Short mmCIF file of C-alpha atoms and ligand atoms in Angstrom, two decimals:
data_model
loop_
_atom_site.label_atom_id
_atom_site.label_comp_id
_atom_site.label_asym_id
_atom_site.label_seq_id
_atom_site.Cartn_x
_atom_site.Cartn_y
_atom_site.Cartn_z
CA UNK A 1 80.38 134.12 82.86
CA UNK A 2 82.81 131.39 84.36
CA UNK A 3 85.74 133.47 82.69
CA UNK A 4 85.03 135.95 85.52
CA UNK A 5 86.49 133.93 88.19
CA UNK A 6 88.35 130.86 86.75
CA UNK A 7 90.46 131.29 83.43
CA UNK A 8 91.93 128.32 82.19
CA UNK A 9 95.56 128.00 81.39
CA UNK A 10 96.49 127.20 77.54
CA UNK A 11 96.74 122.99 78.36
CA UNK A 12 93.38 123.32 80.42
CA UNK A 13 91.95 125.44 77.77
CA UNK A 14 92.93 122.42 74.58
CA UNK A 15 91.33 120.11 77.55
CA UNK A 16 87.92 122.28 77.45
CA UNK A 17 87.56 122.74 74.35
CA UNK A 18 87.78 119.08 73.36
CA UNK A 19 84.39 117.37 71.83
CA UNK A 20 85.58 113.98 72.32
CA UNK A 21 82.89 111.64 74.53
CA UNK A 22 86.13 110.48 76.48
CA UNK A 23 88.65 112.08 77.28
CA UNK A 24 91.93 111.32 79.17
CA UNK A 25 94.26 113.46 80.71
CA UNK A 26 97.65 112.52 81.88
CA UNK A 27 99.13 115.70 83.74
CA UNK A 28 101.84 116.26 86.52
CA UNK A 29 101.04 116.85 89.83
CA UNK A 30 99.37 120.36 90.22
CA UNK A 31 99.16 120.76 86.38
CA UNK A 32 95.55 122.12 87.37
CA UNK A 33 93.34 118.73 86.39
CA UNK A 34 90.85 118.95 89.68
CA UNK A 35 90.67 122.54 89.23
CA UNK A 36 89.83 122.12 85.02
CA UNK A 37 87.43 119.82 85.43
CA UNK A 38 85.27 121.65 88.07
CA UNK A 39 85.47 124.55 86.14
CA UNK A 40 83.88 122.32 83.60
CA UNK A 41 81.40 120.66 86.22
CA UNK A 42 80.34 124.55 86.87
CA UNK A 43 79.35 125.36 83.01
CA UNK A 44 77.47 121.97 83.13
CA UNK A 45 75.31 122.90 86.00
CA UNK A 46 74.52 126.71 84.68
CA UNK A 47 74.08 124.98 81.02
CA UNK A 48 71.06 124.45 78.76
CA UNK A 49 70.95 120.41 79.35
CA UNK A 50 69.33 118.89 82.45
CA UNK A 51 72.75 117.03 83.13
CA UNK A 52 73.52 114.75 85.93
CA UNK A 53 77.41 114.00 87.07
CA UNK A 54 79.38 112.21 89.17
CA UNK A 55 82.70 112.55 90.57
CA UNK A 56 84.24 109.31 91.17
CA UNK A 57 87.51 108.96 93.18
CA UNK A 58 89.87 106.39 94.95
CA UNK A 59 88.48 107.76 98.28
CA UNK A 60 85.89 110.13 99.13
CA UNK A 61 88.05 112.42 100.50
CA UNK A 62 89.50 112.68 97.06
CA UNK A 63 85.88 113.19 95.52
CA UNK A 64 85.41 115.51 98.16
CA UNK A 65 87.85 117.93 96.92
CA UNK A 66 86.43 118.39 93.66
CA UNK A 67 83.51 118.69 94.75
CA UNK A 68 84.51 121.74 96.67
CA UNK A 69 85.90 123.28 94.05
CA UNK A 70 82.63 123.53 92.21
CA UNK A 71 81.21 124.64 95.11
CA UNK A 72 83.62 127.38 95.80
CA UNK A 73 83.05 128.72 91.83
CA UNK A 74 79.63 128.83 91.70
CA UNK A 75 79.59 130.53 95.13
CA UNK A 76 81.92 133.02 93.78
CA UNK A 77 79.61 133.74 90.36
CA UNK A 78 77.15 136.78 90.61
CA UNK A 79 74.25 135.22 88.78
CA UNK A 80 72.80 131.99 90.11
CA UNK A 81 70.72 131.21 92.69
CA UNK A 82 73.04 128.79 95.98
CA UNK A 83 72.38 125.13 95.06
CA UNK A 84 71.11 122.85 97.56
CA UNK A 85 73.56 121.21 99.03
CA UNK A 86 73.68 117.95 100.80
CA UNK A 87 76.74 115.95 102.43
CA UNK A 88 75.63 112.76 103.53
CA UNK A 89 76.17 109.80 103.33
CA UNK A 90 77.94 111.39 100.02
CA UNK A 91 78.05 115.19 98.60
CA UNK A 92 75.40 116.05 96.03
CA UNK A 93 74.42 119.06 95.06
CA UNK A 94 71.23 120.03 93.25
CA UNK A 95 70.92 123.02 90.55
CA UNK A 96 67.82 124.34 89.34
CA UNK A 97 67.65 120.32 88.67
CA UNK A 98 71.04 119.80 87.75
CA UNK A 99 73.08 117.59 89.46
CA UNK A 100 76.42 116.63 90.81
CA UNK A 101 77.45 113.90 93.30
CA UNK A 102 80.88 112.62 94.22
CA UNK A 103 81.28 109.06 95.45
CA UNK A 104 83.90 106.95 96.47
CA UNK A 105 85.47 103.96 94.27
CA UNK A 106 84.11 101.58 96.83
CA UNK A 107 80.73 101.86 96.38
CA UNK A 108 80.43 99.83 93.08
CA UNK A 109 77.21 98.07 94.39
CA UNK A 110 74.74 101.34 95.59
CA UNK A 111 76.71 103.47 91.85
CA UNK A 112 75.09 100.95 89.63
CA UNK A 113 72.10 101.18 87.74
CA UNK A 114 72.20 104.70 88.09
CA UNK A 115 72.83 106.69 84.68
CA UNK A 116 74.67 110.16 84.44
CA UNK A 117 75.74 112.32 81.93
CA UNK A 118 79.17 112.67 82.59
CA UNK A 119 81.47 111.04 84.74
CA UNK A 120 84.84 112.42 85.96
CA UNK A 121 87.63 109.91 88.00
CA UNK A 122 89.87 112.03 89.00
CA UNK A 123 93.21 110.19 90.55
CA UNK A 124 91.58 107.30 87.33
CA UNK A 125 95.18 105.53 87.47
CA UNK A 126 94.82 104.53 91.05
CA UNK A 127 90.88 103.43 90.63
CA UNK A 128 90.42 99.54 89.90
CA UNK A 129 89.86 99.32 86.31
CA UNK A 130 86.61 96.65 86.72
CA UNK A 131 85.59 100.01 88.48
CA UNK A 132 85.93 102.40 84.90
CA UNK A 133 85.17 99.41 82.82
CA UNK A 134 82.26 97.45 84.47
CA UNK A 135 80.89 100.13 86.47
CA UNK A 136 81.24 103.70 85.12
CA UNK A 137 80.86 102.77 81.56
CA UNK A 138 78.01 101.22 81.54
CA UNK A 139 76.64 104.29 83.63
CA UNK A 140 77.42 106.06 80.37
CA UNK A 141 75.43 103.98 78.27
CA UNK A 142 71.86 105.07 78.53
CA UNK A 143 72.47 108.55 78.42
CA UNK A 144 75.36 108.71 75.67
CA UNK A 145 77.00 110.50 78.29
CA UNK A 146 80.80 111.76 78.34
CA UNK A 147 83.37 109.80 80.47
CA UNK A 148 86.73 112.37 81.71
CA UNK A 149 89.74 110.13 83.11
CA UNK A 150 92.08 112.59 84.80
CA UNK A 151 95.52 111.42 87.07
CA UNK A 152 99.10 111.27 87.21
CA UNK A 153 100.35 108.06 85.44
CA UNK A 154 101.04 104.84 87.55
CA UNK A 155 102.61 102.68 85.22
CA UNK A 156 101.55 100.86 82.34
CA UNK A 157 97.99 100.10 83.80
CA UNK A 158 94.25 100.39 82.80
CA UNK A 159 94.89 104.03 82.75
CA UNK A 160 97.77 104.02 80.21
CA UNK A 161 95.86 101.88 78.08
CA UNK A 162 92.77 104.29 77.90
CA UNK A 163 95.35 106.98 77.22
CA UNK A 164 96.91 104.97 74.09
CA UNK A 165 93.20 105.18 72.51
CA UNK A 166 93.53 108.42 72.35
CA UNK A 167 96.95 108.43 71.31
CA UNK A 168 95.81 106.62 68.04
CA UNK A 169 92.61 108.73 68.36
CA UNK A 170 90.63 104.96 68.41
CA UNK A 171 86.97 104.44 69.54
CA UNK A 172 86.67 108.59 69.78
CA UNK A 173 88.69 109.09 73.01
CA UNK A 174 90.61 112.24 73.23
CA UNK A 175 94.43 112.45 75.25
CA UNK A 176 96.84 115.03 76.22
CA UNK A 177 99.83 114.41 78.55
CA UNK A 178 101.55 117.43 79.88
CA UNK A 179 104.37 117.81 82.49
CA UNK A 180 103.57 120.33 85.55
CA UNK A 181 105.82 123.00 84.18
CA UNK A 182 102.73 123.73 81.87
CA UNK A 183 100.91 125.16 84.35
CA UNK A 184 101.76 129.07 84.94
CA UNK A 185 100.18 128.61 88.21
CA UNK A 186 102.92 126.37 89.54
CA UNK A 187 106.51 128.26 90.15
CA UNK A 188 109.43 127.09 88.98
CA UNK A 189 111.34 127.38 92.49
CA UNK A 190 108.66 124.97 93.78
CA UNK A 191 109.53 122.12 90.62
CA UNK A 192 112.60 122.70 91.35
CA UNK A 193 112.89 121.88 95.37
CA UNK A 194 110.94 118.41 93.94
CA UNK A 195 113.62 118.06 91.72
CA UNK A 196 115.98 117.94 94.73
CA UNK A 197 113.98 116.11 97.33
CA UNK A 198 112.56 112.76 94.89
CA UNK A 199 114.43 110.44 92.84
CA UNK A 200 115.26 111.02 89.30
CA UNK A 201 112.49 108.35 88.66
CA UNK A 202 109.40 109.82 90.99
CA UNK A 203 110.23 112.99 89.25
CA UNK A 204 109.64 112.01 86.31
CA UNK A 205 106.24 110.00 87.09
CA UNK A 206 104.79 112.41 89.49
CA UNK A 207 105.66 116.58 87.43
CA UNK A 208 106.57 114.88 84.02
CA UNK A 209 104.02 112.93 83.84
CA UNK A 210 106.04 109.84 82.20
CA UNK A 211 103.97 106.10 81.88
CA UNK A 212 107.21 104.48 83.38
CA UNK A 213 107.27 101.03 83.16
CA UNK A 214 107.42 98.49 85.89
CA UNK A 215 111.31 96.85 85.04
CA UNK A 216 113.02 96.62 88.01
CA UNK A 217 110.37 97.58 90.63
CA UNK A 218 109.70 95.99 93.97
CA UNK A 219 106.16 95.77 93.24
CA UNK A 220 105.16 96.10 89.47
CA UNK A 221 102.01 97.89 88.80
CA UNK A 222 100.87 95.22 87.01
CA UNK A 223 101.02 92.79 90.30
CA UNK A 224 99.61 96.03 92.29
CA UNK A 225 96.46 96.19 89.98
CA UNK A 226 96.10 92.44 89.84
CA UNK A 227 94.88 93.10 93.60
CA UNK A 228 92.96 96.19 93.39
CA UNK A 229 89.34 95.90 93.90
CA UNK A 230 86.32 98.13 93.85
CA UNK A 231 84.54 96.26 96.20
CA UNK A 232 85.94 93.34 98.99
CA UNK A 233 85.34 89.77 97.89
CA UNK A 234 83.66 88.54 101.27
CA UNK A 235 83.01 89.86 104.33
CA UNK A 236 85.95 90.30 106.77
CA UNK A 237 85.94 87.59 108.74
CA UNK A 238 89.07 86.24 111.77
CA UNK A 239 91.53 85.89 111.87
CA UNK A 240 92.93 89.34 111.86
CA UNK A 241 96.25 90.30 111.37
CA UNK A 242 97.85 93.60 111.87
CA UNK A 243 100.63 95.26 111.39
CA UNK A 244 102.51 98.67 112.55
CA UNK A 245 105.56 101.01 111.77
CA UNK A 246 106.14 103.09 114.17
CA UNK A 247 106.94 106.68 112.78
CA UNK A 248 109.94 108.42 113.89
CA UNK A 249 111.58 111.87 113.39
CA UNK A 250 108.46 113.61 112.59
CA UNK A 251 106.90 110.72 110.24
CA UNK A 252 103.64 109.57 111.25
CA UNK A 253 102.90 105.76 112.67
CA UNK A 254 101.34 103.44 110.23
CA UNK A 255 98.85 100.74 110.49
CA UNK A 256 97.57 97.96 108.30
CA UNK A 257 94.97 95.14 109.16
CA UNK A 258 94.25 92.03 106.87
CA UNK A 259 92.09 88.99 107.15
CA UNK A 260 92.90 85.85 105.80
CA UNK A 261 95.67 83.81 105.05
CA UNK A 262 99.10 84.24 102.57
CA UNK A 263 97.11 82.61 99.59
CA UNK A 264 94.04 84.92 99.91
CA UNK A 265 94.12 87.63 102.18
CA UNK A 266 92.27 91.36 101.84
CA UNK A 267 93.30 94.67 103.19
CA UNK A 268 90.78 95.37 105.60
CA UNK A 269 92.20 98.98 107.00
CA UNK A 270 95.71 100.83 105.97
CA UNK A 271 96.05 104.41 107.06
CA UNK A 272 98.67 106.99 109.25
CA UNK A 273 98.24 107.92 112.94
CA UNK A 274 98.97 111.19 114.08
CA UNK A 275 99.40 112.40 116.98
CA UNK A 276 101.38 115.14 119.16
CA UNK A 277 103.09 112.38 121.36
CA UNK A 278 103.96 109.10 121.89
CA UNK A 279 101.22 107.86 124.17
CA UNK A 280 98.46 109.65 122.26
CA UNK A 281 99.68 107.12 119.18
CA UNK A 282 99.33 103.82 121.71
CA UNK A 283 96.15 105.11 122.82
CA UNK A 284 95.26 105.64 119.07
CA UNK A 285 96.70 102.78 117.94
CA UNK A 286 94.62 100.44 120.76
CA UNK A 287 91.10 101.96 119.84
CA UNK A 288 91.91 101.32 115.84
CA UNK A 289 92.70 97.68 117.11
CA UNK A 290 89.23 97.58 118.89
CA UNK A 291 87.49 96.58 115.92
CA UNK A 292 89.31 93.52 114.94
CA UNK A 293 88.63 90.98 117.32
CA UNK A 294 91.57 88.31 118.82
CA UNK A 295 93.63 90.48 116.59
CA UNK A 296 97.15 89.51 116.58
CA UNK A 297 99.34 92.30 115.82
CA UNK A 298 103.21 92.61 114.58
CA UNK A 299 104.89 95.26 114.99
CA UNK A 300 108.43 97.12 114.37
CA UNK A 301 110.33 96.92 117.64
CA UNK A 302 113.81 98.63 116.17
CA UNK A 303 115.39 100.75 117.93
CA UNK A 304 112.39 103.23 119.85
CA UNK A 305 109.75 100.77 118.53
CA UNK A 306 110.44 98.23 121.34
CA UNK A 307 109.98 100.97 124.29
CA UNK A 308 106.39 101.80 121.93
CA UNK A 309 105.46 98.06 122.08
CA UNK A 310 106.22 97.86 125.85
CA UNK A 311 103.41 100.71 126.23
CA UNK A 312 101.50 99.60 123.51
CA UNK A 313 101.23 96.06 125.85
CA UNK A 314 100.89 97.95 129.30
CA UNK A 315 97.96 99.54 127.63
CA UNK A 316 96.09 96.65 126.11
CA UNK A 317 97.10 93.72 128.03
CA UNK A 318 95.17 91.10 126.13
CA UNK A 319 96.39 92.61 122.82
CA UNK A 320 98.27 89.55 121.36
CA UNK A 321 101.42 91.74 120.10
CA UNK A 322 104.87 90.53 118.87
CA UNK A 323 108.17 92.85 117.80
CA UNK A 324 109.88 92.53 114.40
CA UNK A 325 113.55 93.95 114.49
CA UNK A 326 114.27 95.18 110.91
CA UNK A 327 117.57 93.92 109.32
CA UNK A 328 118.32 94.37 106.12
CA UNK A 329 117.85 90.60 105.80
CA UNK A 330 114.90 90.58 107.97
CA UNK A 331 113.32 93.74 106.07
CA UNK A 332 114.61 91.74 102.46
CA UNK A 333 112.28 88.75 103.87
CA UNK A 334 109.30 90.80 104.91
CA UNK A 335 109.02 92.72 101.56
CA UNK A 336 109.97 89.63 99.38
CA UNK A 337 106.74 88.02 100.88
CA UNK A 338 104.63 91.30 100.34
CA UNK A 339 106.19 91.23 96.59
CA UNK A 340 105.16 87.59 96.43
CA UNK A 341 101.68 87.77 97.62
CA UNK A 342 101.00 90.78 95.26
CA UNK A 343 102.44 88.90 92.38
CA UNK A 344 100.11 86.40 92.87
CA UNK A 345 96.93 88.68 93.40
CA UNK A 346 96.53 86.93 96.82
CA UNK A 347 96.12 90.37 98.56
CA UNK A 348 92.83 92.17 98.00
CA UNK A 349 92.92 95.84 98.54
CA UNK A 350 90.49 98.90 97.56
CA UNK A 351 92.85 101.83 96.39
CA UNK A 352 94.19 103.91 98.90
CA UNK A 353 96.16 106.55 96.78
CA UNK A 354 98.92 106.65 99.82
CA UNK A 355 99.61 103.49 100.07
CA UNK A 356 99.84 102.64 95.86
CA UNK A 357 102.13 105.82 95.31
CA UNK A 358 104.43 104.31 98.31
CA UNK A 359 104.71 101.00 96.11
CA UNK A 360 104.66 102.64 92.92
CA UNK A 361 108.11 104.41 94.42
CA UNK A 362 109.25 101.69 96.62
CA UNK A 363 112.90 100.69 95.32
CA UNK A 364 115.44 98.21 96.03
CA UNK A 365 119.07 100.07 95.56
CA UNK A 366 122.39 97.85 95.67
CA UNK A 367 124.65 99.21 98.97
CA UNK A 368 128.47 99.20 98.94
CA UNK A 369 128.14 96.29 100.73
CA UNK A 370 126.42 94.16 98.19
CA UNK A 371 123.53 94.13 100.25
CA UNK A 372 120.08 95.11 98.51
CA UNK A 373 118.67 97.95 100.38
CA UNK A 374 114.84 98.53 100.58
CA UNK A 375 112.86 101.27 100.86
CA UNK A 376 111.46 104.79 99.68
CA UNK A 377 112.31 106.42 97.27
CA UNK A 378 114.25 109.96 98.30
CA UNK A 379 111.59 111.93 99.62
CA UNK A 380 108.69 109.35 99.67
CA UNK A 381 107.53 107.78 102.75
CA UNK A 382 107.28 103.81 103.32
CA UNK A 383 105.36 103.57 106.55
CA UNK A 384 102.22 102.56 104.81
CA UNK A 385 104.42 99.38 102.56
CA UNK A 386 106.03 98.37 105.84
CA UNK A 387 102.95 98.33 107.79
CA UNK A 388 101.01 96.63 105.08
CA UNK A 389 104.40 93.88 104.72
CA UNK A 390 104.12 93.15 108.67
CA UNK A 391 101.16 92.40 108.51
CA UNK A 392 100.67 89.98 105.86
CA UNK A 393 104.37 88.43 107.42
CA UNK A 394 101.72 87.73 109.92
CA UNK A 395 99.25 86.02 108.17
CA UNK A 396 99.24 82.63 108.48
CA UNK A 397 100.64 79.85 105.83
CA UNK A 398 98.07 77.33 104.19
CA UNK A 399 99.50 73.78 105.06
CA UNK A 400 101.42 72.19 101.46
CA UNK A 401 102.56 69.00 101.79
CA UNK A 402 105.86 69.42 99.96
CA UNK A 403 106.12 65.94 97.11
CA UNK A 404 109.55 64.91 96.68
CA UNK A 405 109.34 63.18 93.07
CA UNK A 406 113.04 60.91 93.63
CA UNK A 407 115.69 62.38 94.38
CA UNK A 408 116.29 66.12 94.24
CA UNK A 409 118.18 66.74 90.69
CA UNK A 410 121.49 67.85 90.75
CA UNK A 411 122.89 70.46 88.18
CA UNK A 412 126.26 70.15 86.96
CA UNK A 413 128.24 73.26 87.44
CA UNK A 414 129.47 73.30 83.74
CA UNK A 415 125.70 72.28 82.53
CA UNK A 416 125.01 74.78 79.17
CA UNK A 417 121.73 76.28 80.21
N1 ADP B 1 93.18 128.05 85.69
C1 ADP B 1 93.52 128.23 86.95
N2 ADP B 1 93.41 129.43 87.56
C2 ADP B 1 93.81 129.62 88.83
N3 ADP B 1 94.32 128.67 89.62
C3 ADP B 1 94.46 127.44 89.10
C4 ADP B 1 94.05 127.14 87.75
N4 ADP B 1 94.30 125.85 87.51
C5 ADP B 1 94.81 125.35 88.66
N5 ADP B 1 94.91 126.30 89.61
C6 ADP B 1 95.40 126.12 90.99
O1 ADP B 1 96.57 125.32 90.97
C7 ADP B 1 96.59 124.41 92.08
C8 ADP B 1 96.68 122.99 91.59
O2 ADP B 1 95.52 122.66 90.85
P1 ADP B 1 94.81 121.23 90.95
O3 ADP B 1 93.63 121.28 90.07
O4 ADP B 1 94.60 120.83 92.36
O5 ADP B 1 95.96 120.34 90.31
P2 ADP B 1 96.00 118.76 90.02
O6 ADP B 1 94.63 118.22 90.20
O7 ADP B 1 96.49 118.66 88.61
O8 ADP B 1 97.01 118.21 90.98
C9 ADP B 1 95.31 124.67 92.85
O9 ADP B 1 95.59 125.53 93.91
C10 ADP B 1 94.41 125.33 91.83
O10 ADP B 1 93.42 126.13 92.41
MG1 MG B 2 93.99 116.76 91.56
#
């Protein structure tokens, strides 16, 4: 009955038609994953078996979407009756005692204990593994249910790993990678303008959908998932630290707040600020800061930035707020310490899809001066990374005694190593 308003493509239909209690699919960018897999929510709910799903996502809003989908196809099918449908505090909707729900990764604490029949994370490369692992599997348990893992790649991660099982068809997991050129629905003049606008690399991650591996990146997906988190360690507590990049020609402002200190900080609040002019964003920009008591905030005062800071001050006077002018030895600094502090899983975030595909394409490029240059990739934004790398520049530095053991060594220029 489906068939007469959603017809899967040839990759969605090998998808479908899979038996395997986990699957894992690994498709480009508007490949048609979301859109396959509510389909498949929509058969569930009109089928035989009292099932009861979950959508599981980096962010709600991401859950969200799927959720609509289904919506949207049953709405458009002749036969059944309109579920009930309820939106807070998450979607759920209720057929003739079927369910479906779609939740946020960050809820790990109010998701467990509660069993389902099938699970979908869609965006699964960008979800904290403990999440799939410690979390949605065991959600699985009870009811033998069936566990879908659908995303672009992001590296060699939890998500590339589940992928591999299926690869060398191990523990029953099913996997199918396919670029975004599979999917009829996507026109070729579209890939094409990508082609142009990103980097050779992004390209390839986000419409070939290629597990690239982390060599030479700023920030390695390995040291990115080392921080992730489903849920924060403690409870935010001061001092706060924010930072801010203002956006110019056309890009949006960004603004990050952390707690903490450089050996143990968390990401408290990273997200864009839109709107139509410059004192809108200060206004914006004071009411986020509300929240964070004695916050100290840094913020990039190049160029128009320092004008923005001057209102940003005029409009919240006790707002303790300093300027950052971005060299490319200042910016080298600032990111090195980001780098660092990821490396060392001393930042702990929740995923914010945004903000991981900015460090996923964040590159460091050598400039005919010698110079490293740092930033996005072609056609990717940074705002979020930069934001995110004021801020913790801001956190303070746990006092270390520094122990001089004799005297410093000296190497001998013609020492073999
Ligand atoms: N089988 C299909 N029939 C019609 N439209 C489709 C189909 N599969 C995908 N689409 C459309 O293609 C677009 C991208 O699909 P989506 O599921 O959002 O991709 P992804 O999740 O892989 O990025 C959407 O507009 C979706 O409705
Ligand atoms: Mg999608």
């Amino acid at each position: 009955m489906l068939e007469t308003v959603w017809r899967p493509h040839p990759g969605q239909r090998a998808f479908l038609e899979s038996p395997a209690k986990i699957r894992v699919l690994a498709c480009g960018r508007r490949w048609g994953k979301t859109d396959a897999c509510a389909a498949e929510a929509v058969c569930n709910l009109l089928g035989p078996e009292p099932t009861r799903q979950l959508i599981v996502a980096p962010t709600l809003d991401q859950a969200r979407l799927l959720f609509e989908r289904v919506l949207e196809l049953v709405e458009a099918l002749p036969g059944p009756a309109p579920p009930k449908v309820r939106w807070t505090p998450y979607p759920r909707l209720d057929l003739a005692g079927r369910t479906l729900a779609a939740r946020s990764g960050h809820v790990t604490r109010s998701l467990r204990g509660n069993g389902a029949t099938h699970v979908v994370v869609d965006e699964a490369a960008f979800v904290p593994e403990k999440l799939i692992t410690e979390v949605v599997l065991p959600m699985l348990a009870t009811t033998n249910g069936r566990l879908t893992l659908i995303s672009t790649p992001k590296g060699r991660n939890h998500f590339w790993r589940f992928f591999r099982l299926g690869e060398s068809g191990e523990a029953g997991v099913w996997s199918r990678r396919a670029p975004t050129s599979e999917s009829p629905f996507v026109p070729e003049a579209f890939l094409q303008t990508q082609r142009r606008l990103i980097s050779d690399r992004a390209y390839r991650v986000e419409y070939e959908a290629e597990f690239l591996d982390s060599e030479g990146r700023v920030f390695p997906a390995e040291a990115v998932d080392r921080c992730l988190v489903p849920d924060l360690p403690r409870l935010p507590e001061p001092p706060f630290l924010a930072g801010l990049d203002w956006g110019r020609y056309g890009d949006p402002t960004a603004l990050a707040v952390l707690c903490g200190s450089r050996d143990e900080a968390m990401l408290l609040d990273v997200r864009r600020i839109e709107a139509p002019s410059w004192s809108a964003q200060v206004g914006l920009v004071r009411r986020a800061l509300e929240a964070y008591p004695g916050v100290r905030l840094l913020c990039d005062s190049t160029g128009v930035g320092d004008p923005m800071l001057e209102a940003l001050r005029r409009s919240a006077p006790g707002l303790r707020a300093d300027g950052f002018v971005f060299t490319a030895a200042s910016k080298a600094q600032l990111i090195d310490n980001l780098a660092l502090m990821l490396d060392r899983g001393a930042l702990k975030m929740r995923p914010d899809p945004e903000l991981l595909r900015e460090l996923e394409h964040f590159e460091a490029r050598e400039a005919a001066s010698g110079h490293r240059r740092l930033g996005a990739t072609a056609g990717y934004h940074d705002d979020l990374v930069c934001a995110l790398a004021l801020a913790a520049w801001r956190l303070p530095q746990p006092y270390r005694p520094t122990i001089l053991l004799g005297q410093p060594r000296r190497f001998s220029a013609h020492a073999k190593l």
